[in-house]
């Protein structure tokens, strides 16, 4: 019997993450909610959740040295999946209510307020994913659940050859914004897979399958 991949969900105070734990378990992983350094580093995959403001999430991450753990995993080619604000903090900066906060800087760019008639963007939306996406394999026509007012509105990273060519998925709410990124060991979604029904479970299953 083949063992299930191990996934650590980073525990740093980011609200209710138990739905993410349950979704990952349904998708085929053995899941641990933890900030223990050894457990985080040794897991097959790390999920970084994120709820709330960019600056608050960055403060909480640094409190448990989550920024170091994420960077060390990626430096070693160990898979990481960011979700919602857990995706946003992978960019260089976030600007919310006039406050600019430095992010993790894994990708260049700034997370800003969406230019739309109605914010937050809350509810189900379609995505535009490249055909070579691993996350969206078999899911290109599905809808996913979003809850956010801020997003990365441009992709600014040049292909430097250090990671696999980035696969960028887009969605539109008032204007196009980045809905997901796959870039070597680092993947992320702006939407919540754990709130996206069966499509979200299948996406998590696709990611978990890539950990083997």
Short mmCIF file of C-alpha atoms in Angstrom, two decimals:
data_model
loop_
_atom_site.label_atom_id
_atom_site.label_comp_id
_atom_site.label_asym_id
_atom_site.label_seq_id
_atom_site.Cartn_x
_atom_site.Cartn_y
_atom_site.Cartn_z
CA UNK A 1 0.00 0.00 0.00
CA UNK A 2 1.43 3.36 -1.04
CA UNK A 3 1.76 5.88 1.79
CA UNK A 4 -0.01 9.22 1.51
CA UNK A 5 2.17 12.32 0.99
CA UNK A 6 2.70 14.38 4.13
CA UNK A 7 1.57 18.01 4.12
CA UNK A 8 2.25 20.56 6.87
CA UNK A 9 -0.22 23.44 7.18
CA UNK A 10 1.72 26.34 8.67
CA UNK A 11 0.19 27.39 11.98
CA UNK A 12 0.92 31.05 12.69
CA UNK A 13 -2.43 32.45 13.85
CA UNK A 14 -4.14 32.90 10.48
CA UNK A 15 -7.74 32.37 11.53
CA UNK A 16 -9.67 29.14 11.06
CA UNK A 17 -7.51 26.81 8.97
CA UNK A 18 -9.24 23.57 9.89
CA UNK A 19 -11.25 23.59 6.65
CA UNK A 20 -7.94 23.58 4.75
CA UNK A 21 -6.70 20.65 6.83
CA UNK A 22 -9.88 18.67 6.12
CA UNK A 23 -9.78 19.49 2.40
CA UNK A 24 -6.16 18.32 2.13
CA UNK A 25 -7.05 15.09 3.92
CA UNK A 26 -9.93 14.52 1.50
CA UNK A 27 -7.55 15.21 -1.37
CA UNK A 28 -5.21 12.43 -0.26
CA UNK A 29 -2.63 13.81 2.18
CA UNK A 30 -1.59 13.09 5.74
CA UNK A 31 -1.87 16.55 7.28
CA UNK A 32 -0.30 18.23 10.30
CA UNK A 33 -1.18 21.74 11.49
CA UNK A 34 2.11 22.99 12.93
CA UNK A 35 4.81 25.62 13.15
CA UNK A 36 7.43 23.10 14.34
CA UNK A 37 10.54 23.72 12.28
CA UNK A 38 11.50 20.08 11.77
CA UNK A 39 7.98 19.00 10.81
CA UNK A 40 7.62 21.89 8.37
CA UNK A 41 10.97 21.21 6.74
CA UNK A 42 10.53 17.46 6.44
CA UNK A 43 6.95 17.41 5.08
CA UNK A 44 6.50 16.52 1.42
CA UNK A 45 4.50 19.73 0.98
CA UNK A 46 3.83 22.93 2.94
CA UNK A 47 0.57 24.86 2.68
CA UNK A 48 0.69 28.52 3.74
CA UNK A 49 -2.82 29.81 4.51
CA UNK A 50 -3.64 33.49 4.81
CA UNK A 51 -6.66 35.43 6.05
CA UNK A 52 -6.84 39.14 6.77
CA UNK A 53 -4.52 42.03 6.01
CA UNK A 54 -1.19 41.68 4.21
CA UNK A 55 0.78 43.46 6.96
CA UNK A 56 -0.81 41.42 9.77
CA UNK A 57 -0.06 38.14 7.98
CA UNK A 58 3.57 39.17 7.43
CA UNK A 59 3.92 40.08 11.12
CA UNK A 60 2.43 36.75 12.21
CA UNK A 61 4.62 34.80 9.78
CA UNK A 62 7.78 36.43 11.04
CA UNK A 63 6.77 35.77 14.65
CA UNK A 64 7.03 32.00 14.03
CA UNK A 65 9.93 32.47 11.56
CA UNK A 66 7.65 31.27 8.81
CA UNK A 67 9.42 33.53 6.33
CA UNK A 68 12.67 31.63 6.95
CA UNK A 69 10.99 28.23 6.72
CA UNK A 70 9.34 29.08 3.39
CA UNK A 71 12.57 30.43 1.96
CA UNK A 72 14.59 27.41 3.11
CA UNK A 73 12.08 24.95 1.68
CA UNK A 74 12.06 26.71 -1.68
CA UNK A 75 15.85 26.95 -1.74
CA UNK A 76 15.92 23.18 -1.38
CA UNK A 77 13.27 22.63 -4.06
CA UNK A 78 10.67 21.57 -1.48
CA UNK A 79 7.07 22.30 -2.59
CA UNK A 80 5.07 25.16 -1.05
CA UNK A 81 1.46 26.14 -1.78
CA UNK A 82 0.20 29.59 -0.72
CA UNK A 83 -3.54 30.30 -0.46
CA UNK A 84 -5.29 33.71 -0.57
CA UNK A 85 -3.14 36.14 1.47
CA UNK A 86 -0.71 33.22 1.67
CA UNK A 87 -0.29 33.78 -2.06
CA UNK A 88 -0.17 37.59 -1.83
CA UNK A 89 2.75 37.63 0.62
CA UNK A 90 4.88 35.72 -1.90
CA UNK A 91 5.14 38.97 -3.86
CA UNK A 92 7.53 41.80 -3.11
CA UNK A 93 5.12 44.29 -1.55
CA UNK A 94 1.54 44.80 -0.50
CA UNK A 95 -0.28 48.14 -0.29
CA UNK A 96 -3.43 48.24 1.83
CA UNK A 97 -5.15 51.45 2.99
CA UNK A 98 -2.05 53.47 2.17
CA UNK A 99 0.27 51.17 4.13
CA UNK A 100 3.07 49.51 2.14
CA UNK A 101 4.45 46.30 3.59
CA UNK A 102 7.40 44.25 2.41
CA UNK A 103 6.42 40.71 1.41
CA UNK A 104 8.51 37.57 1.09
CA UNK A 105 9.81 38.66 -2.31
CA UNK A 106 9.69 35.24 -3.97
CA UNK A 107 8.14 37.02 -6.96
CA UNK A 108 8.52 40.69 -7.89
CA UNK A 109 5.40 42.78 -7.90
CA UNK A 110 2.89 44.58 -5.70
CA UNK A 111 -0.46 43.45 -4.32
CA UNK A 112 -2.92 46.35 -4.63
CA UNK A 113 -6.63 47.17 -4.38
CA UNK A 114 -8.64 45.78 -7.27
CA UNK A 115 -10.11 48.40 -9.57
CA UNK A 116 -13.69 47.17 -9.63
CA UNK A 117 -17.15 48.59 -9.00
CA UNK A 118 -17.67 46.20 -6.09
CA UNK A 119 -15.03 45.06 -3.61
CA UNK A 120 -14.45 42.69 -2.00
CA UNK A 121 -14.57 40.22 -4.84
CA UNK A 122 -16.63 37.57 -3.10
CA UNK A 123 -18.07 34.46 -4.70
CA UNK A 124 -17.56 32.04 -7.55
CA UNK A 125 -15.58 32.98 -10.63
CA UNK A 126 -14.05 31.37 -13.68
CA UNK A 127 -10.33 31.29 -14.38
CA UNK A 128 -8.14 31.36 -17.49
CA UNK A 129 -5.41 28.77 -17.01
CA UNK A 130 -2.70 27.69 -19.48
CA UNK A 131 -3.07 24.21 -20.93
CA UNK A 132 0.21 23.10 -19.31
CA UNK A 133 -1.01 23.83 -15.78
CA UNK A 134 -0.59 20.98 -13.30
CA UNK A 135 -2.91 22.51 -10.69
CA UNK A 136 -5.76 22.95 -13.16
CA UNK A 137 -5.35 19.67 -15.02
CA UNK A 138 -8.92 18.64 -15.87
CA UNK A 139 -10.28 21.82 -14.24
CA UNK A 140 -9.95 24.49 -16.94
CA UNK A 141 -13.74 25.02 -17.15
CA UNK A 142 -14.44 24.99 -13.41
CA UNK A 143 -15.32 27.86 -11.07
CA UNK A 144 -13.53 28.67 -7.82
CA UNK A 145 -14.44 30.63 -4.69
CA UNK A 146 -12.78 34.01 -4.09
CA UNK A 147 -12.91 36.38 -1.10
CA UNK A 148 -10.52 39.32 -1.47
CA UNK A 149 -10.22 43.03 -2.19
CA UNK A 150 -6.53 43.05 -3.13
CA UNK A 151 -4.59 41.16 -5.77
CA UNK A 152 -1.49 41.11 -7.94
CA UNK A 153 -2.66 42.85 -11.10
CA UNK A 154 0.48 42.28 -13.18
CA UNK A 155 3.03 39.51 -13.61
CA UNK A 156 6.47 41.13 -13.46
CA UNK A 157 8.90 38.23 -13.18
CA UNK A 158 11.27 37.53 -16.03
CA UNK A 159 12.22 33.92 -16.70
CA UNK A 160 15.64 33.73 -15.00
CA UNK A 161 16.13 30.01 -15.55
CA UNK A 162 16.47 29.29 -11.82
CA UNK A 163 12.98 27.83 -11.53
CA UNK A 164 10.62 26.16 -13.96
CA UNK A 165 8.97 28.57 -16.37
CA UNK A 166 6.09 30.22 -14.47
CA UNK A 167 2.57 29.11 -15.33
CA UNK A 168 0.27 32.05 -14.54
CA UNK A 169 -3.52 31.72 -14.31
CA UNK A 170 -5.78 34.76 -14.49
CA UNK A 171 -9.30 35.74 -13.44
CA UNK A 172 -11.27 38.94 -13.93
CA UNK A 173 -13.21 41.10 -11.47
CA UNK A 174 -13.38 44.62 -12.79
CA UNK A 175 -9.94 44.00 -14.27
CA UNK A 176 -7.69 40.98 -14.83
CA UNK A 177 -5.73 39.77 -11.82
CA UNK A 178 -3.50 36.80 -11.03
CA UNK A 179 -5.58 33.90 -9.76
CA UNK A 180 -2.79 31.33 -9.44
CA UNK A 181 0.91 30.79 -10.12
CA UNK A 182 2.98 27.63 -10.58
CA UNK A 183 6.71 28.33 -10.52
CA UNK A 184 8.91 25.34 -9.76
CA UNK A 185 8.40 24.28 -6.13
CA UNK A 186 6.28 27.37 -5.38
CA UNK A 187 2.58 27.38 -6.27
CA UNK A 188 -0.21 29.62 -5.03
CA UNK A 189 -3.89 30.43 -5.51
CA UNK A 190 -5.73 33.67 -4.82
CA UNK A 191 -8.99 31.74 -4.36
CA UNK A 192 -9.74 29.26 -1.58
CA UNK A 193 -9.52 25.64 -2.81
CA UNK A 194 -10.96 24.45 0.50
CA UNK A 195 -14.12 26.51 -0.15
CA UNK A 196 -14.40 25.60 -3.82
CA UNK A 197 -16.27 22.32 -3.55
CA UNK A 198 -15.20 19.30 -5.57
CA UNK A 199 -13.17 21.45 -7.99
CA UNK A 200 -11.07 22.68 -5.08
CA UNK A 201 -10.52 19.16 -3.78
CA UNK A 202 -9.43 18.04 -7.24
CA UNK A 203 -7.01 20.97 -7.48
CA UNK A 204 -5.48 20.06 -4.11
CA UNK A 205 -5.31 16.46 -5.27
CA UNK A 206 -3.41 17.60 -8.38
CA UNK A 207 -0.91 19.45 -6.16
CA UNK A 208 -0.58 16.53 -3.75
CA UNK A 209 -0.01 14.22 -6.70
CA UNK A 210 2.92 16.39 -7.78
CA UNK A 211 4.60 15.80 -4.38
CA UNK A 212 5.20 12.10 -5.03
#
